[in-house]
Short mmCIF file of C-alpha atoms in Angstrom, two decimals:
data_model
loop_
_atom_site.label_atom_id
_atom_site.label_comp_id
_atom_site.label_asym_id
_atom_site.label_seq_id
_atom_site.Cartn_x
_atom_site.Cartn_y
_atom_site.Cartn_z
CA MET N 8 -3.31 -4.52 -23.59
CA ASP N 9 0.47 -4.86 -23.79
CA ASN N 10 1.03 -8.57 -23.14
CA ASN N 11 4.68 -8.00 -22.29
CA MET N 12 3.62 -5.53 -19.63
CA GLU N 13 0.94 -7.84 -18.27
CA ASN N 14 3.33 -10.78 -17.99
CA SER N 15 6.19 -8.81 -16.50
CA PRO N 16 7.44 -10.25 -13.18
CA ILE N 17 7.82 -6.67 -11.88
CA ASN N 18 4.37 -5.22 -11.24
CA TYR N 19 5.24 -2.61 -8.65
CA ILE N 20 4.42 0.49 -10.64
CA HIS N 21 6.37 2.85 -8.36
CA GLY N 22 9.71 1.12 -8.88
CA TYR N 23 12.56 0.32 -6.49
CA ASN N 24 15.04 3.02 -5.51
CA GLN N 25 16.10 5.13 -2.54
CA LYS N 26 13.54 7.85 -3.24
CA GLU N 27 10.75 5.28 -3.25
CA THR N 28 12.04 3.79 -0.01
CA GLN N 29 11.83 7.16 1.72
CA ARG N 30 8.42 7.83 0.18
CA LEU N 31 7.12 4.58 1.67
CA TYR N 32 8.32 5.52 5.15
CA GLN N 33 6.64 8.91 4.80
CA GLN N 34 3.47 7.31 3.45
CA ALA N 35 3.22 4.90 6.39
CA LYS N 36 3.11 7.84 8.79
CA LEU N 37 0.68 9.83 6.67
CA ILE N 38 -1.93 7.03 6.37
CA TYR N 39 -1.31 5.63 9.86
CA HIS N 40 -4.54 6.93 11.39
CA PHE N 41 -6.67 5.10 8.82
CA ALA N 42 -4.56 2.04 7.94
CA HIS N 43 -4.23 1.05 11.61
CA GLN N 44 -7.74 1.99 12.67
CA ASP N 45 -9.67 -0.72 14.53
CA LEU N 46 -7.04 -3.41 13.93
CA PRO N 47 -8.14 -6.47 15.96
CA PHE N 48 -4.65 -7.66 16.87
CA GLN N 49 -4.52 -6.80 20.58
CA LYS N 50 -4.52 -10.41 21.80
CA LYS N 51 -2.67 -11.91 18.84
CA GLU N 52 0.87 -13.27 18.72
CA ARG N 53 1.90 -14.21 15.17
CA LEU N 54 1.04 -11.83 12.33
CA LEU N 55 1.61 -12.52 8.64
CA GLU N 56 2.20 -9.37 6.57
CA ILE N 57 2.03 -9.78 2.81
CA GLY N 58 4.01 -7.32 0.71
CA SER N 59 5.97 -6.02 3.68
CA GLY N 60 8.28 -4.03 1.41
CA VAL N 61 10.79 -1.87 3.27
CA GLY N 62 9.22 -2.58 6.67
CA ALA N 63 7.40 0.75 6.99
CA GLN N 64 4.10 -0.77 8.13
CA THR N 65 5.84 -3.56 10.04
CA ALA N 66 7.56 -1.08 12.34
CA LEU N 67 4.26 0.58 13.22
CA LEU N 68 2.51 -2.75 13.80
CA LEU N 69 5.23 -3.83 16.23
CA LYS N 70 4.98 -0.52 18.05
CA ASP N 71 1.19 -0.69 18.35
CA PHE N 72 1.03 -4.35 19.39
CA PRO N 73 3.92 -5.22 21.75
CA ASN N 74 2.92 -8.91 21.94
CA LEU N 75 3.20 -9.49 18.19
CA HIS N 76 5.82 -11.29 16.18
CA VAL N 77 5.57 -10.35 12.49
CA THR N 78 6.55 -12.47 9.51
CA GLY N 79 6.87 -10.20 6.48
CA ILE N 80 6.68 -11.65 2.97
CA ASP N 81 7.99 -9.85 -0.11
CA ARG N 82 9.16 -11.09 -3.50
CA GLU N 83 11.94 -8.50 -3.87
CA PRO N 84 15.23 -9.39 -2.10
CA GLY N 85 16.29 -5.74 -1.99
CA GLN N 86 13.11 -4.78 -0.16
CA VAL N 87 13.60 -7.57 2.35
CA GLU N 88 17.20 -6.50 2.98
CA GLN N 89 16.12 -2.89 3.53
CA ALA N 90 13.32 -3.95 5.90
CA ARG N 91 15.73 -6.00 8.01
CA HIS N 92 18.14 -3.09 8.24
CA TYR N 93 15.44 -0.55 9.09
CA LEU N 94 13.83 -2.59 11.85
CA SER N 95 17.21 -3.44 13.36
CA THR N 96 17.60 0.28 14.15
CA LEU N 97 14.33 0.55 16.12
CA PRO N 98 14.40 -0.36 19.84
CA TRP N 99 10.78 -1.54 20.11
CA THR N 100 11.23 -4.23 17.44
CA LYS N 101 13.04 -6.59 19.83
CA TRP N 102 11.95 -8.82 22.69
CA PRO N 103 13.37 -8.10 26.17
CA ASP N 104 16.15 -10.62 25.53
CA GLY N 105 17.22 -8.70 22.42
CA THR N 106 15.94 -11.15 19.80
CA PRO N 107 13.97 -9.71 16.87
CA ARG N 108 10.18 -9.68 16.95
CA TYR N 109 10.16 -9.99 13.17
CA GLU N 110 11.42 -12.02 10.25
CA PHE N 111 11.38 -11.10 6.58
CA LEU N 112 11.25 -13.76 3.88
CA VAL N 113 11.66 -13.57 0.10
CA MET N 114 8.63 -15.45 -1.11
CA ASP N 115 5.88 -15.49 -3.75
CA ALA N 116 2.56 -14.77 -2.05
CA THR N 117 0.76 -17.06 -4.52
CA ASN N 118 2.86 -20.00 -3.34
CA LEU N 119 3.46 -19.59 0.39
CA LYS N 120 5.98 -22.04 1.82
CA LEU N 121 4.65 -21.62 5.35
CA GLU N 122 3.28 -23.91 8.01
CA LYS N 123 -0.50 -24.19 8.05
CA ASN N 124 -2.33 -22.75 11.06
CA LYS N 125 0.87 -21.02 12.18
CA TYR N 126 -0.46 -17.45 12.15
CA ASP N 127 -3.31 -15.89 14.10
CA CYS N 128 -3.70 -12.64 12.11
CA ALA N 129 -2.82 -11.15 8.72
CA TYR N 130 -2.26 -7.65 7.34
CA PHE N 131 -2.20 -6.09 3.87
CA CYS N 132 -1.59 -2.42 3.09
CA TYR N 133 -1.44 -1.04 -0.48
CA VAL N 134 -0.40 -4.49 -1.68
CA LEU N 135 -3.29 -6.20 -3.45
CA GLU N 136 -3.45 -3.36 -6.00
CA HIS N 137 -0.02 -4.46 -7.26
CA MET N 138 -0.90 -8.15 -7.63
CA GLN N 139 -2.13 -9.89 -10.77
CA GLN N 140 -3.85 -12.63 -8.75
CA PRO N 141 -5.16 -11.03 -5.55
CA ASP N 142 -7.82 -13.71 -5.21
CA LEU N 143 -5.21 -16.47 -5.18
CA VAL N 144 -3.04 -14.57 -2.71
CA LEU N 145 -5.93 -14.21 -0.25
CA SER N 146 -6.78 -17.91 -0.60
CA CYS N 147 -3.16 -18.87 0.09
CA VAL N 148 -3.07 -16.64 3.16
CA ARG N 149 -6.25 -18.14 4.56
CA GLU N 150 -4.67 -21.60 4.37
CA VAL N 151 -1.87 -20.64 6.77
CA LEU N 152 -4.12 -18.82 9.24
CA GLN N 153 -5.68 -20.43 12.27
CA PRO N 154 -9.49 -20.68 12.06
CA GLY N 155 -11.09 -17.43 13.15
CA SER N 156 -7.93 -15.36 12.66
CA PRO N 157 -8.59 -11.70 11.76
CA ILE N 158 -7.36 -10.16 8.53
CA SER N 159 -7.11 -6.47 7.59
CA CYS N 160 -6.75 -5.19 4.02
CA TYR N 161 -6.24 -1.50 3.25
CA GLU N 162 -6.28 -0.34 -0.37
CA GLU N 163 -6.84 2.62 -2.67
CA LEU N 164 -9.67 3.80 -4.90
CA ASN N 165 -7.65 5.76 -7.44
CA GLU N 166 -10.68 6.87 -9.46
CA THR N 167 -11.87 8.91 -6.49
CA ALA N 168 -8.93 11.32 -6.42
CA TYR N 169 -10.25 14.83 -7.12
CA ILE N 170 -8.62 18.24 -6.96
CA TYR N 171 -10.30 21.63 -7.01
CA PRO N 172 -9.82 23.72 -9.06
CA PRO N 173 -9.38 21.03 -11.75
CA LEU N 174 -5.81 20.54 -12.96
CA PRO N 175 -5.91 19.29 -16.58
CA ASN N 176 -2.32 18.06 -16.84
CA VAL N 177 -2.44 16.38 -13.43
CA SER N 178 -5.61 14.60 -14.59
CA THR N 179 -3.98 13.50 -17.85
CA TYR N 180 -0.92 12.23 -15.99
CA TRP N 181 -3.00 10.43 -13.31
CA LYS N 182 -5.14 8.75 -15.98
CA ALA N 183 -2.05 7.55 -17.85
CA MET N 184 -0.56 6.21 -14.63
CA ASN N 185 -3.70 4.24 -13.78
CA GLU N 186 -3.95 2.88 -17.32
CA LEU N 187 -0.33 1.72 -17.01
CA GLN N 188 -1.15 -0.12 -13.81
CA HIS N 189 -4.09 -1.87 -15.48
CA GLU N 190 -1.87 -2.86 -18.41
CA MET N 191 0.45 -4.48 -15.87
CA GLY N 192 -2.49 -6.70 -14.88
CA CYS N 193 -3.06 -4.86 -11.60
CA ASP N 194 -5.86 -2.71 -10.20
CA GLY N 195 -5.46 0.69 -8.55
CA ASP N 196 -9.17 0.64 -7.70
CA ILE N 197 -9.12 -2.73 -5.97
CA GLY N 198 -10.39 -1.19 -2.75
CA VAL N 199 -13.96 -1.32 -4.03
CA ARG N 200 -13.64 -5.12 -4.48
CA LEU N 201 -12.16 -6.03 -1.10
CA GLY N 202 -15.41 -7.37 0.33
CA ASN N 203 -16.00 -9.66 -2.64
CA LEU N 204 -12.39 -10.82 -2.75
CA LEU N 205 -12.36 -11.75 0.93
CA MET N 206 -15.68 -13.56 0.63
CA ASP N 207 -14.57 -15.51 -2.45
CA ALA N 208 -11.38 -16.54 -0.62
CA GLY N 209 -13.44 -18.05 2.20
CA PHE N 210 -13.19 -15.32 4.82
CA GLN N 211 -16.18 -14.54 7.03
CA ASN N 212 -17.55 -11.69 9.18
CA ILE N 213 -16.43 -9.20 6.54
CA GLN N 214 -16.80 -5.49 7.20
CA THR N 215 -15.71 -2.64 4.95
CA GLN N 216 -15.18 1.03 5.61
CA VAL N 217 -14.36 3.99 3.37
CA HIS N 218 -11.66 6.33 4.67
CA THR N 219 -11.58 9.84 3.26
CA PHE N 220 -8.56 12.07 2.88
CA HIS N 221 -10.05 15.55 2.46
CA HIS N 222 -7.81 18.58 2.82
CA ASP N 223 -8.60 22.26 2.45
CA ASN N 224 -7.76 25.54 4.18
CA ARG N 225 -9.08 24.41 7.55
CA ASN N 226 -5.55 23.09 7.95
CA PHE N 227 -3.37 24.68 5.29
CA ASN N 228 -0.20 22.85 6.33
CA LYS N 229 -1.91 19.44 6.18
CA LYS N 230 -3.33 20.33 2.78
CA THR N 231 0.09 21.30 1.47
CA GLU N 232 1.59 18.11 2.87
CA PHE N 233 -1.00 15.95 1.12
CA PHE N 234 -0.57 17.75 -2.20
CA HIS N 235 3.17 17.09 -1.97
CA TYR N 236 2.48 13.46 -1.06
CA PHE N 237 0.21 13.09 -4.10
CA ARG N 238 2.83 14.79 -6.29
CA ASP N 239 5.48 12.34 -5.12
CA ILE N 240 3.22 9.40 -6.01
CA LEU N 241 2.91 10.80 -9.53
CA LEU N 242 6.66 11.28 -9.88
CA THR N 243 7.41 7.63 -9.08
CA CYS N 244 6.09 6.71 -12.54
CA SER N 245 7.52 9.57 -14.59
CA HIS N 246 10.36 7.57 -16.14
CA THR N 247 8.11 4.75 -17.37
CA LEU N 248 5.35 7.07 -18.56
CA LEU N 249 7.82 9.18 -20.53
CA GLU N 250 9.79 6.22 -21.88
CA THR N 251 6.62 4.54 -23.18
CA LYS N 252 5.30 7.87 -24.52
CA ARG N 253 2.13 7.70 -22.45
CA ILE N 254 2.81 11.32 -21.56
CA SER N 255 4.97 14.05 -23.08
CA TRP N 256 7.63 16.09 -21.33
CA GLU N 257 5.30 19.06 -21.69
CA THR N 258 2.54 17.24 -19.78
CA HIS N 259 5.06 16.16 -17.16
CA ASP N 260 6.37 19.67 -16.57
CA LEU N 261 2.92 21.26 -16.59
CA MET N 262 1.72 18.61 -14.13
CA LEU N 263 4.48 19.60 -11.73
CA GLU N 264 3.73 23.28 -12.18
CA GLU N 265 0.01 22.75 -11.59
CA ILE N 266 0.28 20.62 -8.48
CA ASN N 267 2.95 22.79 -6.86
CA GLU N 268 0.79 25.86 -7.43
CA ALA N 269 -2.29 24.05 -6.09
CA ALA N 270 -0.42 23.17 -2.89
CA GLN N 271 -0.11 26.90 -2.16
CA ASN N 272 -3.41 28.05 -3.64
CA PRO N 273 -5.81 29.26 -0.90
CA GLU N 274 -8.74 28.15 -3.09
CA SER N 275 -7.58 24.57 -3.60
CA ALA N 276 -8.88 21.37 -2.00
CA ILE N 277 -8.18 17.66 -2.50
CA VAL N 278 -10.13 14.50 -1.71
CA PHE N 279 -9.10 10.84 -2.04
CA PHE N 280 -10.88 7.70 -0.81
CA ASN N 281 -9.25 4.56 0.57
CA MET N 282 -10.98 1.35 1.66
CA GLN N 283 -10.38 -0.94 4.63
CA ALA N 284 -11.81 -4.44 4.89
CA LEU N 285 -11.75 -6.65 7.98
CA GLY N 286 -12.66 -10.32 8.09
CA SER N 287 -11.87 -13.62 9.79
CA ALA N 288 -10.53 -16.92 8.46
#
């Protein structure tokens, strides 16, 4: 393992730029049906969102639960600034008197400077996979939740991504990308561990559910959209993978050719599993 990579303070494999910002807003809409399924926040008032990023999930939470105030935590000042700007443009993110129903704070999730028992629910989405100490983060979150507060964690299982017909260069690229994430001390397959992580952090009443993205010609447009979504995930890492020689330019270009062709291929299909875990403090 590359120790410099593991100890890097920047562990967000997809990077920070305008393209990634727009990808996150698109992603929030694409996974909305699953990531917001069965959220037990109807009667809650103060939600803590860890890794709130550009505010993509925050906006949807505020729209779904009009009684909520959300505190979003992120370690990147640029993400926090973008989230504040984005939510300021949405009418449903304010109380009737015009004050914001949200606040975004630059903070390390392993050292939360928050009042204990202040929050009555918590939300994670595609966040724990980018953290070197997800167990510590969950323990810190539990300390600021009121007893019995619900928590929802939604994460990926990268090993489950499968495309038919097989695409050799896409597979090579995807493997290199996941190996890079592991070298950063993070885990793109953390979804499978959510139940254990919540239990070890002291949460109770834990339930897990597998959510399946499966697209084929039953809805050709949806299939094409998901192939393009998957392609855009791959492209977020192209600079680092090429710079570190984990892939060649030939592999990169063939990957693009393969996945673009697959998006239009009437024989193609794609499946990808995500995991949701619910529990209570």
